[in-house]
Amino acid sequence: MAYPRQPLFAPHGAVTTSQPLAAAVGLAVLRRGGNAVDAALATAIALTVLQPPSNDIGGDLFAIVWDGERLHGLNAAGRSPAALTREMVLTATGRRAAEPVDALGGAQACGPAMPARGWLPVTVPGAPAGWRDLHDRFGSVPFADLFTDAVGYAEHGYPVAAGTAATWARGVAGHAGLVGEEYAEFARVFTVDGRAPRPGERWRNPDAARTLRRIAETGAEDFYRGSIAEALDGHAARTGGLITGDDLARHTSTWVDPVSVRYRGHEVWELPPPGQGVAALLALHILDGLDLAALGPEEWLHRQVEAMKLGFADAHAHVADPERAPVPTAALLDPGYAAARRSLVTDRAGDPVAGDPERGGTVYLCAADAGGMMVSLIQSTYQAFGSHVVLPGYGFALQNRGTGFRLDPDHPNVVAPAKRPFHTIIPGFLTRDGAPVGPFGVMGGHMQPQGHVQLVSAALDGGLGPQAALDAPRWYWHAGRTLLVEPELAAEPGLVAGLRARGHEVAVAEEPSVFGYGQAIWRLESGGYAAGTESRVDGAALGY
């Protein structure tokens, strides 16, 4: 498989994301005089219509913004319903309270024991409030203007992109067998005669158009305290859901300070927990202490994998909602702790467990403007169509982010009322000596920190620009010693044999979605931007 894309070079601004029509929406905002946040928001809002298997109005959002002088982080994730308890989940899933569940098992305990579909994993959608809050702080054009294209696509329809159609088909197949009144609306909204729309087939969602208009006209107030909130409250009450109007009314986004580690003379930035960005930072911190020049390609890849395993082990053990549990973020990113973890990387594939640093499925986009503002934004309902619960008459699915909770009562991420779960979606940003290089991200659940590590390494160790760094062949680790590689890596002489000799169980994966979908924009020293988009999906990088 070849990835023939060339980078985009733009003198003024750029937008890049996984759906070309959405990228065009953001570019149009830039050309009309909007800034990078305006463009990112218009793109994100359009993506709920243009790529609904991966994100929707009922999802969450995280963002990093370079305002021209410094970085800002927004956690626009929702919390669990106030009525949700661990005991309720155990009863609903047929477990006994005394039964050991969801044992941590280090980085290998990647599959949460929470149910993935239906009402139990539904958390309050944070995306509409996130759109409003980003706009209130940084936006320069009227909020309602950012919805125009999304409403038009929802109301009049559009031909579905090929990559989106493939994801859509997998989501519809996953819906088969889901029985209950809470699932009744899904087929009416998201299927065509019971199937997913085919590539190029026109699809409309007029109910979503009406919902987006209400959000636009009320600054998202209607979603949390108005007619949409009332409809959601009523639907949950009728069909066994726990979310209430009070849960929606209590929702708030949280402004946070991004966290970073040094890597090859740069600063790599992620958002703090409850996201898994610290897993990528931990891995990069470990790798930064290794002499790349002394390592061959196979040994370097092996050490990347082992560092990533250690990063996941710590993230899965310690990451939780910092408002509800102590999270040792600073200790995890301490150079001394990274050195101690680095010493655990050997010549053999390992099965790492979490350390003790101190005792006691998604769309991604980035945008940049002529004034130097840059945005890294990620938005998701999780898995394909989230919970598969669709609010009748409103045209959107609710996320299933609650499946990221644990059922282990001693884990900091244990399911509890009004709590944010462990989040997989993570925006990234790169600086050098405090000056911006640019936003980047790779979406795809458990792949995301691995994609961040591989993209940053390709850029900083390999000297590649954003497009070439995205096109570089990838590997993926999920659990145990199984390691998936793309065909291009398998074709490198001796690479697979060398990895197998170290104990990795290597398999070649032909399905590109396994390896995530990424975007990146770098600032050019001479002015303007270089942008890259994912070659494995319907991505587009557009600029002017």
Coordinates of C-alpha atoms in Angstrom, one line a residue:
M1 CA 0.0 0.0 0.0
A2 CA 1.4 3.4 -1.0
Y3 CA 0.5 6.8 0.5
P4 CA 1.2 9.3 -2.3
R5 CA 0.0 12.5 -0.6
Q6 CA 2.1 15.6 -0.7
P7 CA 2.1 18.2 2.1
L8 CA 0.0 21.3 1.8
F9 CA 1.9 24.6 2.0
A10 CA -0.3 27.6 2.8
P11 CA 0.8 31.2 3.3
H12 CA -2.0 32.3 5.5
G13 CA -4.0 29.5 7.2
A14 CA -4.9 25.9 7.0
V15 CA -7.5 23.3 8.2
T16 CA -7.0 19.6 8.2
T17 CA -9.3 16.8 9.2
S18 CA -10.6 13.3 8.2
Q19 CA -13.5 14.5 6.0
P20 CA -12.9 16.8 3.1
L21 CA -16.2 18.6 3.2
A22 CA -15.6 19.5 6.8
A23 CA -12.2 20.8 6.1
A24 CA -13.7 23.0 3.4
V25 CA -16.2 24.4 5.9
G26 CA -13.3 25.4 8.2
L27 CA -11.4 26.9 5.3
A28 CA -14.4 29.0 4.3
V29 CA -14.5 30.5 7.8
L30 CA -10.9 31.4 7.6
R31 CA -11.4 33.1 4.2
R32 CA -14.3 35.1 5.6
G33 CA -12.1 36.5 8.3
G34 CA -12.6 34.1 11.1
N35 CA -9.7 32.9 13.2
A36 CA -8.4 29.4 13.8
V37 CA -10.8 28.7 16.7
D38 CA -13.8 29.8 14.5
A39 CA -12.6 27.5 11.8
A40 CA -12.0 24.6 14.1
L41 CA -15.4 25.0 15.6
A42 CA -17.2 25.2 12.2
T43 CA -15.3 22.1 11.2
A44 CA -16.1 20.2 14.4
I45 CA -19.8 21.1 14.1
A46 CA -19.9 20.0 10.5
L47 CA -18.2 16.7 11.4
T48 CA -21.1 15.7 13.6
V49 CA -23.2 15.6 10.4
L50 CA -20.6 14.5 7.9
Q51 CA -19.0 11.7 10.0
P52 CA -21.6 10.6 12.5
P53 CA -20.3 7.1 13.2
S54 CA -17.3 8.7 14.8
N55 CA -18.7 11.8 16.5
D56 CA -22.0 13.4 17.1
I57 CA -23.8 16.2 19.0
G58 CA -24.1 13.8 21.9
G59 CA -20.3 13.4 22.3
D60 CA -17.4 15.1 24.1
L61 CA -14.6 17.4 23.1
F62 CA -11.0 18.3 24.1
A63 CA -8.9 21.1 22.7
I64 CA -5.5 22.8 23.0
V65 CA -5.3 26.4 21.7
W66 CA -2.2 28.4 21.0
D67 CA -3.5 32.0 21.3
G68 CA -0.4 33.5 19.8
E69 CA 1.5 33.7 23.1
R70 CA 0.7 30.6 25.2
L71 CA -1.3 27.3 25.3
H72 CA -4.7 26.8 26.8
G73 CA -6.5 23.5 27.3
L74 CA -10.2 22.7 27.4
N75 CA -11.7 19.6 28.9
A76 CA -15.3 19.6 27.6
A77 CA -16.0 16.0 28.8
G78 CA -19.3 15.2 30.5
R79 CA -19.8 13.5 33.8
S80 CA -21.8 10.4 34.7
P81 CA -25.4 10.8 35.8
A82 CA -25.8 11.5 39.5
A83 CA -27.9 8.3 39.9
L84 CA -25.2 6.0 38.5
T85 CA -23.5 3.7 41.1
R86 CA -21.1 0.7 40.9
E87 CA -23.7 -1.4 42.6
M88 CA -26.3 -0.5 40.0
V89 CA -23.9 -1.6 37.2
L90 CA -23.1 -4.9 39.0
T91 CA -26.8 -5.6 39.3
A92 CA -27.6 -4.7 35.7
T93 CA -24.7 -6.8 34.3
G94 CA -25.4 -9.8 36.6
R95 CA -22.3 -9.6 38.7
R96 CA -22.1 -10.1 42.4
A97 CA -20.7 -7.3 44.6
A98 CA -18.1 -9.6 46.1
E99 CA -17.0 -11.0 42.7
P100 CA -13.6 -9.7 41.7
V101 CA -14.1 -7.7 38.5
D102 CA -11.9 -5.8 36.1
A103 CA -8.6 -6.7 37.7
L104 CA -6.1 -4.1 36.8
G105 CA -3.4 -6.3 35.3
G106 CA -1.2 -3.4 34.3
A107 CA -1.4 -2.2 30.7
Q108 CA -3.1 -5.4 29.6
A109 CA -6.4 -4.6 31.2
C110 CA -7.5 -2.5 28.3
G111 CA -11.0 -3.8 28.0
P112 CA -13.3 -2.1 30.5
A113 CA -16.0 -4.3 32.2
M114 CA -18.6 -1.6 31.9
P115 CA -21.3 -2.3 29.3
A116 CA -20.6 -0.6 25.9
R117 CA -24.2 0.0 24.7
G118 CA -27.4 1.3 26.1
W119 CA -28.0 3.8 28.9
L120 CA -25.5 2.6 31.5
P121 CA -22.4 4.0 29.7
V122 CA -24.1 7.3 28.7
T123 CA -22.5 10.4 30.2
V124 CA -23.6 14.0 29.8
P125 CA -22.6 15.2 26.3
G126 CA -19.9 17.9 26.6
A127 CA -19.4 18.9 22.9
P128 CA -22.1 21.6 22.6
A129 CA -20.9 23.4 25.8
G130 CA -17.3 23.0 24.5
W131 CA -18.2 24.7 21.3
R132 CA -19.7 27.6 23.2
D133 CA -16.9 27.9 25.7
L134 CA -14.2 27.9 23.1
H135 CA -16.1 30.5 21.2
D136 CA -16.8 32.7 24.2
R137 CA -13.1 32.8 25.0
F138 CA -11.5 33.0 21.5
G139 CA -14.2 33.3 18.8
S140 CA -14.3 36.3 16.5
V141 CA -17.4 35.7 14.4
P142 CA -21.0 35.2 15.6
F143 CA -21.5 31.8 17.1
A144 CA -24.6 31.0 15.0
D145 CA -22.6 31.6 11.8
L146 CA -20.4 28.6 12.6
F147 CA -23.4 26.3 12.2
T148 CA -24.6 27.3 8.7
D149 CA -22.8 24.7 6.6
A150 CA -23.5 21.9 9.1
V151 CA -27.2 22.7 9.1
G152 CA -27.2 22.8 5.4
Y153 CA -25.6 19.4 5.0
A154 CA -28.0 17.9 7.6
E155 CA -31.1 19.4 6.0
H156 CA -30.3 18.9 2.3
G157 CA -28.0 15.9 2.5
Y158 CA -24.6 15.0 1.1
P159 CA -22.9 12.0 -0.6
V160 CA -21.2 9.9 2.1
A161 CA -17.4 9.6 1.9
A162 CA -15.9 6.1 1.3
G163 CA -14.0 5.8 4.5
T164 CA -17.0 7.1 6.5
A165 CA -19.3 4.6 4.8
A166 CA -17.0 1.7 5.8
T167 CA -17.0 2.8 9.5
W168 CA -20.8 3.3 9.2
A169 CA -21.3 -0.2 8.0
R170 CA -19.3 -1.6 10.9
G171 CA -21.4 0.5 13.3
V172 CA -24.7 -0.7 11.8
A173 CA -23.5 -4.3 11.9
G174 CA -22.7 -3.8 15.6
H175 CA -26.2 -2.6 16.2
A176 CA -27.7 -5.9 15.2
G177 CA -29.0 -7.8 18.2
L178 CA -29.5 -4.7 20.3
V179 CA -33.1 -5.0 21.6
G180 CA -35.0 -2.4 23.6
E181 CA -37.0 0.8 23.4
E182 CA -33.8 2.9 23.9
Y183 CA -32.5 1.6 20.6
A184 CA -35.6 2.1 18.5
E185 CA -34.7 5.4 17.0
F186 CA -31.3 4.3 15.7
A187 CA -32.4 2.6 12.5
R188 CA -34.7 5.4 11.5
V189 CA -32.0 8.0 11.7
F190 CA -28.8 6.2 10.8
T191 CA -29.8 3.5 8.3
V192 CA -31.2 3.4 4.8
D193 CA -33.6 0.6 4.5
G194 CA -31.9 -1.1 7.4
R195 CA -28.3 -0.8 6.1
A196 CA -25.6 1.8 6.2
P197 CA -25.4 4.3 3.3
R198 CA -23.0 3.3 0.5
P199 CA -20.1 5.4 -0.6
G200 CA -21.4 8.3 -2.6
E201 CA -25.0 7.7 -1.5
R202 CA -26.8 10.8 -0.4
W203 CA -27.9 10.9 3.3
R204 CA -29.9 13.5 5.2
N205 CA -30.6 14.1 8.9
P206 CA -33.2 16.9 9.1
D207 CA -33.7 16.2 12.8
A208 CA -30.0 17.1 13.5
A209 CA -30.5 20.3 11.5
R210 CA -33.2 21.4 13.9
T211 CA -31.1 20.5 16.9
L212 CA -28.1 22.3 15.6
R213 CA -30.2 25.4 14.9
R214 CA -31.4 25.4 18.5
I215 CA -27.8 25.1 19.8
A216 CA -26.7 27.9 17.5
E217 CA -29.6 30.2 18.5
T218 CA -29.3 29.7 22.2
G219 CA -25.5 29.4 22.7
A220 CA -26.1 25.7 23.6
E221 CA -28.4 26.8 26.5
D222 CA -31.3 24.8 25.0
F223 CA -29.2 21.7 25.1
Y224 CA -28.6 21.9 28.8
R225 CA -31.6 23.8 30.2
G226 CA -34.2 24.0 27.4
S227 CA -36.3 21.9 25.1
I228 CA -33.5 19.5 24.2
A229 CA -32.7 18.9 27.8
E230 CA -36.3 18.3 28.6
A231 CA -36.6 15.8 25.7
L232 CA -33.5 13.9 26.8
D233 CA -34.8 13.8 30.4
G234 CA -38.1 12.4 29.3
H235 CA -36.7 9.9 26.9
A236 CA -34.4 8.5 29.6
A237 CA -37.2 8.3 32.2
R238 CA -39.4 6.4 29.7
T239 CA -36.7 3.9 28.5
G240 CA -34.6 3.1 31.6
G241 CA -31.9 5.8 31.4
L242 CA -30.4 7.6 34.4
I243 CA -29.5 10.9 32.9
T244 CA -31.8 13.8 34.0
G245 CA -32.4 17.4 33.3
D246 CA -30.5 18.2 36.5
D247 CA -27.4 16.3 35.2
L248 CA -27.5 18.4 32.1
A249 CA -28.0 21.7 33.9
R250 CA -25.0 21.0 36.2
H251 CA -22.6 20.3 33.3
T252 CA -19.5 22.5 33.0
S253 CA -16.4 22.5 30.9
T254 CA -13.0 22.8 32.6
W255 CA -10.1 25.0 31.5
V256 CA -6.9 23.2 32.2
D257 CA -3.2 23.8 31.8
P258 CA -1.6 21.4 29.2
V259 CA 1.3 19.2 30.5
S260 CA 4.5 18.4 28.7
V261 CA 7.8 16.5 28.5
R262 CA 11.0 17.3 26.6
Y263 CA 11.8 15.2 23.5
R264 CA 14.7 15.9 21.2
G265 CA 14.9 19.5 22.1
H266 CA 11.1 20.1 21.8
E267 CA 8.2 20.2 24.2
V268 CA 5.4 17.7 23.5
W269 CA 2.1 18.8 25.0
E270 CA -1.0 16.9 26.0
L271 CA -4.0 17.6 28.3
P272 CA -3.8 16.2 31.8
P273 CA -6.1 13.4 33.1
P274 CA -8.7 12.1 32.7
G275 CA -7.3 11.7 29.2
Q276 CA -4.6 9.1 28.3
G277 CA -2.2 11.8 27.0
V278 CA 0.2 11.0 29.9
A279 CA 0.7 7.6 28.3
A280 CA 2.3 9.2 25.3
L281 CA 4.3 11.6 27.4
L282 CA 5.6 8.8 29.6
A283 CA 6.7 6.8 26.5
L284 CA 8.4 9.8 24.9
H285 CA 10.1 10.7 28.2
I286 CA 11.5 7.1 28.4
L287 CA 12.7 7.2 24.7
D288 CA 14.3 10.6 25.0
G289 CA 17.0 9.1 27.2
L290 CA 18.0 6.6 24.5
D291 CA 20.7 7.1 21.9
L292 CA 18.9 6.6 18.6
A293 CA 22.2 6.6 16.7
A294 CA 23.3 3.5 18.5
L295 CA 20.1 1.6 17.7
G296 CA 19.1 -0.1 14.4
P297 CA 15.6 0.2 13.0
E298 CA 14.4 -3.1 14.6
E299 CA 15.8 -2.3 18.0
W300 CA 14.4 1.2 17.9
L301 CA 10.9 -0.1 17.1
H302 CA 11.2 -2.7 19.9
R303 CA 12.1 0.0 22.4
Q304 CA 9.3 2.2 21.2
V305 CA 6.8 -0.6 21.8
E306 CA 8.2 -1.4 25.3
A307 CA 8.2 2.3 26.3
M308 CA 4.6 2.5 25.1
K309 CA 3.7 -0.5 27.2
L310 CA 5.1 1.1 30.3
G311 CA 3.2 4.4 29.5
F312 CA -0.1 2.4 29.2
A313 CA 0.6 0.5 32.4
D314 CA 0.9 3.7 34.4
A315 CA -2.0 5.5 32.6
H316 CA -4.4 2.6 33.2
A317 CA -3.4 2.4 36.9
H318 CA -3.4 6.0 37.8
V319 CA -5.6 8.1 35.4
A320 CA -9.0 9.1 36.7
D321 CA -11.1 12.3 37.1
P322 CA -8.8 14.6 39.1
E323 CA -11.9 16.3 40.6
R324 CA -12.8 13.0 42.2
A325 CA -9.5 11.2 42.9
P326 CA -5.8 12.1 43.3
V327 CA -3.9 11.7 40.1
P328 CA -0.1 11.8 40.4
T329 CA 0.4 13.6 37.0
A330 CA 3.5 15.6 38.0
A331 CA 5.1 12.5 39.6
L332 CA 4.4 10.4 36.5
L333 CA 6.2 13.0 34.3
D334 CA 9.1 13.5 36.6
P335 CA 12.5 12.9 34.9
G336 CA 13.6 10.6 37.7
Y337 CA 10.6 8.5 37.4
A338 CA 11.1 8.3 33.6
A339 CA 14.7 7.1 34.2
A340 CA 13.5 4.4 36.6
R341 CA 11.0 3.2 34.0
R342 CA 13.6 3.4 31.3
S343 CA 15.8 0.9 33.2
L344 CA 13.0 -1.7 32.8
V345 CA 13.3 -1.7 29.0
T346 CA 15.3 -4.8 28.0
D347 CA 16.2 -6.5 24.8
R348 CA 13.1 -8.8 25.2
A349 CA 9.4 -8.1 24.8
G350 CA 8.0 -7.6 28.3
D351 CA 4.7 -7.7 30.2
P352 CA 5.1 -4.5 32.3
V353 CA 3.0 -3.5 35.3
A354 CA 2.3 -0.1 36.7
G355 CA 4.9 1.7 38.7
D356 CA 4.5 3.7 41.9
P357 CA 5.4 7.3 41.0
E358 CA 4.6 8.5 44.4
R359 CA 3.4 6.6 47.4
G360 CA 0.4 7.6 49.5
G361 CA -13.5 5.3 17.4
T362 CA -13.4 9.8 17.2
V363 CA -12.6 12.7 14.8
Y364 CA -9.5 14.9 15.0
L365 CA -8.8 18.3 13.4
C366 CA -6.4 21.1 13.5
A367 CA -6.5 24.7 12.3
A368 CA -4.2 27.6 12.0
D369 CA -4.7 31.2 10.9
A370 CA -2.7 34.2 9.6
G371 CA -2.4 35.7 13.1
G372 CA -0.6 32.7 14.5
M373 CA -3.4 31.1 16.4
M374 CA -3.5 27.3 16.2
V375 CA -6.0 24.8 17.5
S376 CA -5.7 21.0 18.2
L377 CA -9.2 19.6 18.7
I378 CA -10.7 16.1 19.1
Q379 CA -14.3 15.1 19.4
S380 CA -16.0 11.7 19.8
T381 CA -19.0 9.7 20.9
Y382 CA -16.6 6.7 21.3
Q383 CA -16.7 3.4 19.4
A384 CA -19.1 3.4 16.4
F385 CA -22.2 5.5 17.2
G386 CA -21.5 5.5 21.0
S387 CA -24.2 4.0 23.1
H388 CA -26.6 3.5 20.0
V389 CA -29.2 5.4 22.0
V390 CA -30.6 8.1 19.8
L391 CA -32.9 10.9 21.1
P392 CA -36.2 10.6 19.1
G393 CA -36.8 13.6 16.9
Y394 CA -33.4 15.2 17.5
G395 CA -31.2 13.2 15.2
F396 CA -28.1 12.5 17.3
A397 CA -26.6 9.6 19.2
L398 CA -25.4 9.7 22.8
Q399 CA -21.8 8.8 23.6
N400 CA -20.9 5.7 25.6
R401 CA -17.9 7.2 27.4
G402 CA -18.9 5.6 30.7
T403 CA -17.5 2.4 29.3
G404 CA -14.1 3.8 30.3
F405 CA -14.9 3.5 34.0
R406 CA -13.6 0.6 36.1
L407 CA -15.6 -1.7 38.3
D408 CA -12.7 -2.4 40.7
P409 CA -13.8 -0.6 43.9
D410 CA -10.2 0.2 44.8
H411 CA -9.3 1.8 41.4
P412 CA -9.3 5.6 41.2
N413 CA -11.3 5.4 38.0
V414 CA -14.1 3.3 39.6
V415 CA -17.6 4.1 38.3
A416 CA -19.4 6.7 40.5
P417 CA -22.0 9.4 40.3
A418 CA -21.2 12.8 38.6
K419 CA -17.7 11.7 37.6
R420 CA -15.7 11.9 34.4
P421 CA -14.3 8.5 33.1
F422 CA -10.9 7.7 31.7
H423 CA -10.9 9.2 28.2
T424 CA -9.1 7.9 25.1
I425 CA -9.3 11.1 23.1
I426 CA -6.3 13.3 23.2
P427 CA -5.2 16.4 21.2
G428 CA -1.5 17.1 21.0
F429 CA 0.7 20.1 20.4
L430 CA 4.4 20.6 19.7
T431 CA 6.6 23.6 20.7
R432 CA 10.4 24.3 20.7
D433 CA 11.8 26.4 23.4
G434 CA 8.4 27.8 24.0
A435 CA 7.7 28.8 20.4
P436 CA 4.9 27.0 18.6
V437 CA 5.6 24.3 16.0
G438 CA 2.0 23.2 15.7
P439 CA -0.9 20.9 16.5
F440 CA -1.1 17.2 15.8
G441 CA -3.3 14.2 16.7
V442 CA -4.0 10.6 15.8
M443 CA -7.4 9.3 16.6
G444 CA -8.4 5.7 17.2
G445 CA -9.0 4.6 20.8
H446 CA -6.0 2.7 22.3
M447 CA -4.0 3.6 19.2
Q448 CA -4.0 7.3 20.1
P449 CA -0.9 7.6 22.4
Q450 CA 0.9 5.1 20.2
G451 CA 0.1 7.3 17.2
H452 CA 1.3 10.4 19.0
V453 CA 4.6 8.7 19.9
Q454 CA 5.2 7.4 16.3
L455 CA 4.3 10.7 14.7
V456 CA 6.5 12.8 17.0
S457 CA 9.4 10.3 16.6
A458 CA 9.0 10.3 12.8
A459 CA 9.0 14.1 12.8
L460 CA 11.8 14.7 15.3
D461 CA 14.0 11.6 14.9
G462 CA 13.4 11.1 11.2
G463 CA 13.3 14.8 10.2
L464 CA 10.0 14.3 8.4
G465 CA 7.4 17.0 7.7
P466 CA 3.8 16.6 8.8
Q467 CA 2.6 14.7 5.8
A468 CA 5.5 12.3 5.6
A469 CA 5.4 11.7 9.4
L470 CA 1.7 10.8 9.0
D471 CA 2.4 8.5 6.1
A472 CA 5.2 6.6 7.9
P473 CA 4.2 3.0 8.5
R474 CA 2.8 2.3 11.9
W475 CA 2.7 -0.5 14.5
Y476 CA -0.1 -1.1 17.1
W477 CA 0.0 -2.9 20.4
H478 CA -3.1 -3.7 22.4
A479 CA -2.2 -6.4 25.0
G480 CA 0.2 -9.3 25.8
R481 CA 3.0 -9.6 23.3
T482 CA 0.9 -9.4 20.1
L483 CA 2.2 -6.6 17.9
L484 CA 0.4 -5.6 14.6
V485 CA 2.4 -3.9 11.9
E486 CA 1.5 -2.4 8.6
P487 CA 2.7 -4.2 5.4
E488 CA 5.4 -1.6 4.7
L489 CA 7.1 -2.4 8.1
A490 CA 6.8 -6.1 7.4
A491 CA 8.5 -5.6 4.1
E492 CA 11.7 -4.2 5.7
P493 CA 14.4 -6.9 5.6
G494 CA 14.8 -8.7 8.9
L495 CA 12.5 -6.4 10.9
V496 CA 9.8 -8.9 11.7
A497 CA 12.2 -11.7 12.2
G498 CA 14.2 -9.5 14.6
L499 CA 11.1 -8.5 16.6
R500 CA 10.0 -12.2 16.8
A501 CA 13.4 -13.1 18.1
R502 CA 12.9 -10.6 20.9
G503 CA 9.6 -12.3 21.9
H504 CA 7.0 -10.2 20.0
E505 CA 4.2 -12.1 18.4
V506 CA 4.1 -10.1 15.2
A507 CA 1.2 -10.1 12.7
V508 CA 0.6 -8.0 9.6
A509 CA -2.7 -6.1 9.6
E510 CA -4.1 -5.0 6.2
E511 CA -7.0 -3.0 7.7
P512 CA -5.7 0.6 7.9
S513 CA -8.2 1.7 10.6
V514 CA -6.3 -0.4 13.2
F515 CA -3.5 2.1 13.0
G516 CA -5.5 5.3 13.6
Y517 CA -6.1 8.4 11.5
G518 CA -4.0 11.6 12.1
Q519 CA -3.6 15.2 11.1
A520 CA -0.9 17.8 11.7
I521 CA 0.0 21.4 10.9
W522 CA 3.6 22.8 11.4
R523 CA 4.4 26.5 11.4
L524 CA 7.0 27.4 8.7
E525 CA 10.0 29.5 9.8
S526 CA 9.6 31.6 6.6
G527 CA 5.9 32.2 7.4
G528 CA 2.8 30.2 6.7
Y529 CA 2.2 26.6 7.4
A530 CA 2.9 23.0 6.2
A531 CA -0.1 20.7 6.8
G532 CA -0.5 16.9 6.5
T533 CA -3.6 14.7 6.5
E534 CA -4.3 11.1 6.9
S535 CA -3.7 8.9 3.9
R536 CA -5.5 5.9 5.4
V537 CA -8.9 7.7 5.2
D538 CA -10.8 10.4 3.5
G539 CA -8.6 13.2 4.9
A540 CA -8.0 16.6 3.5
A541 CA -5.6 19.4 4.2
L542 CA -6.8 22.8 2.8
G543 CA -5.3 26.2 3.0
Y544 CA -5.2 29.7 1.5

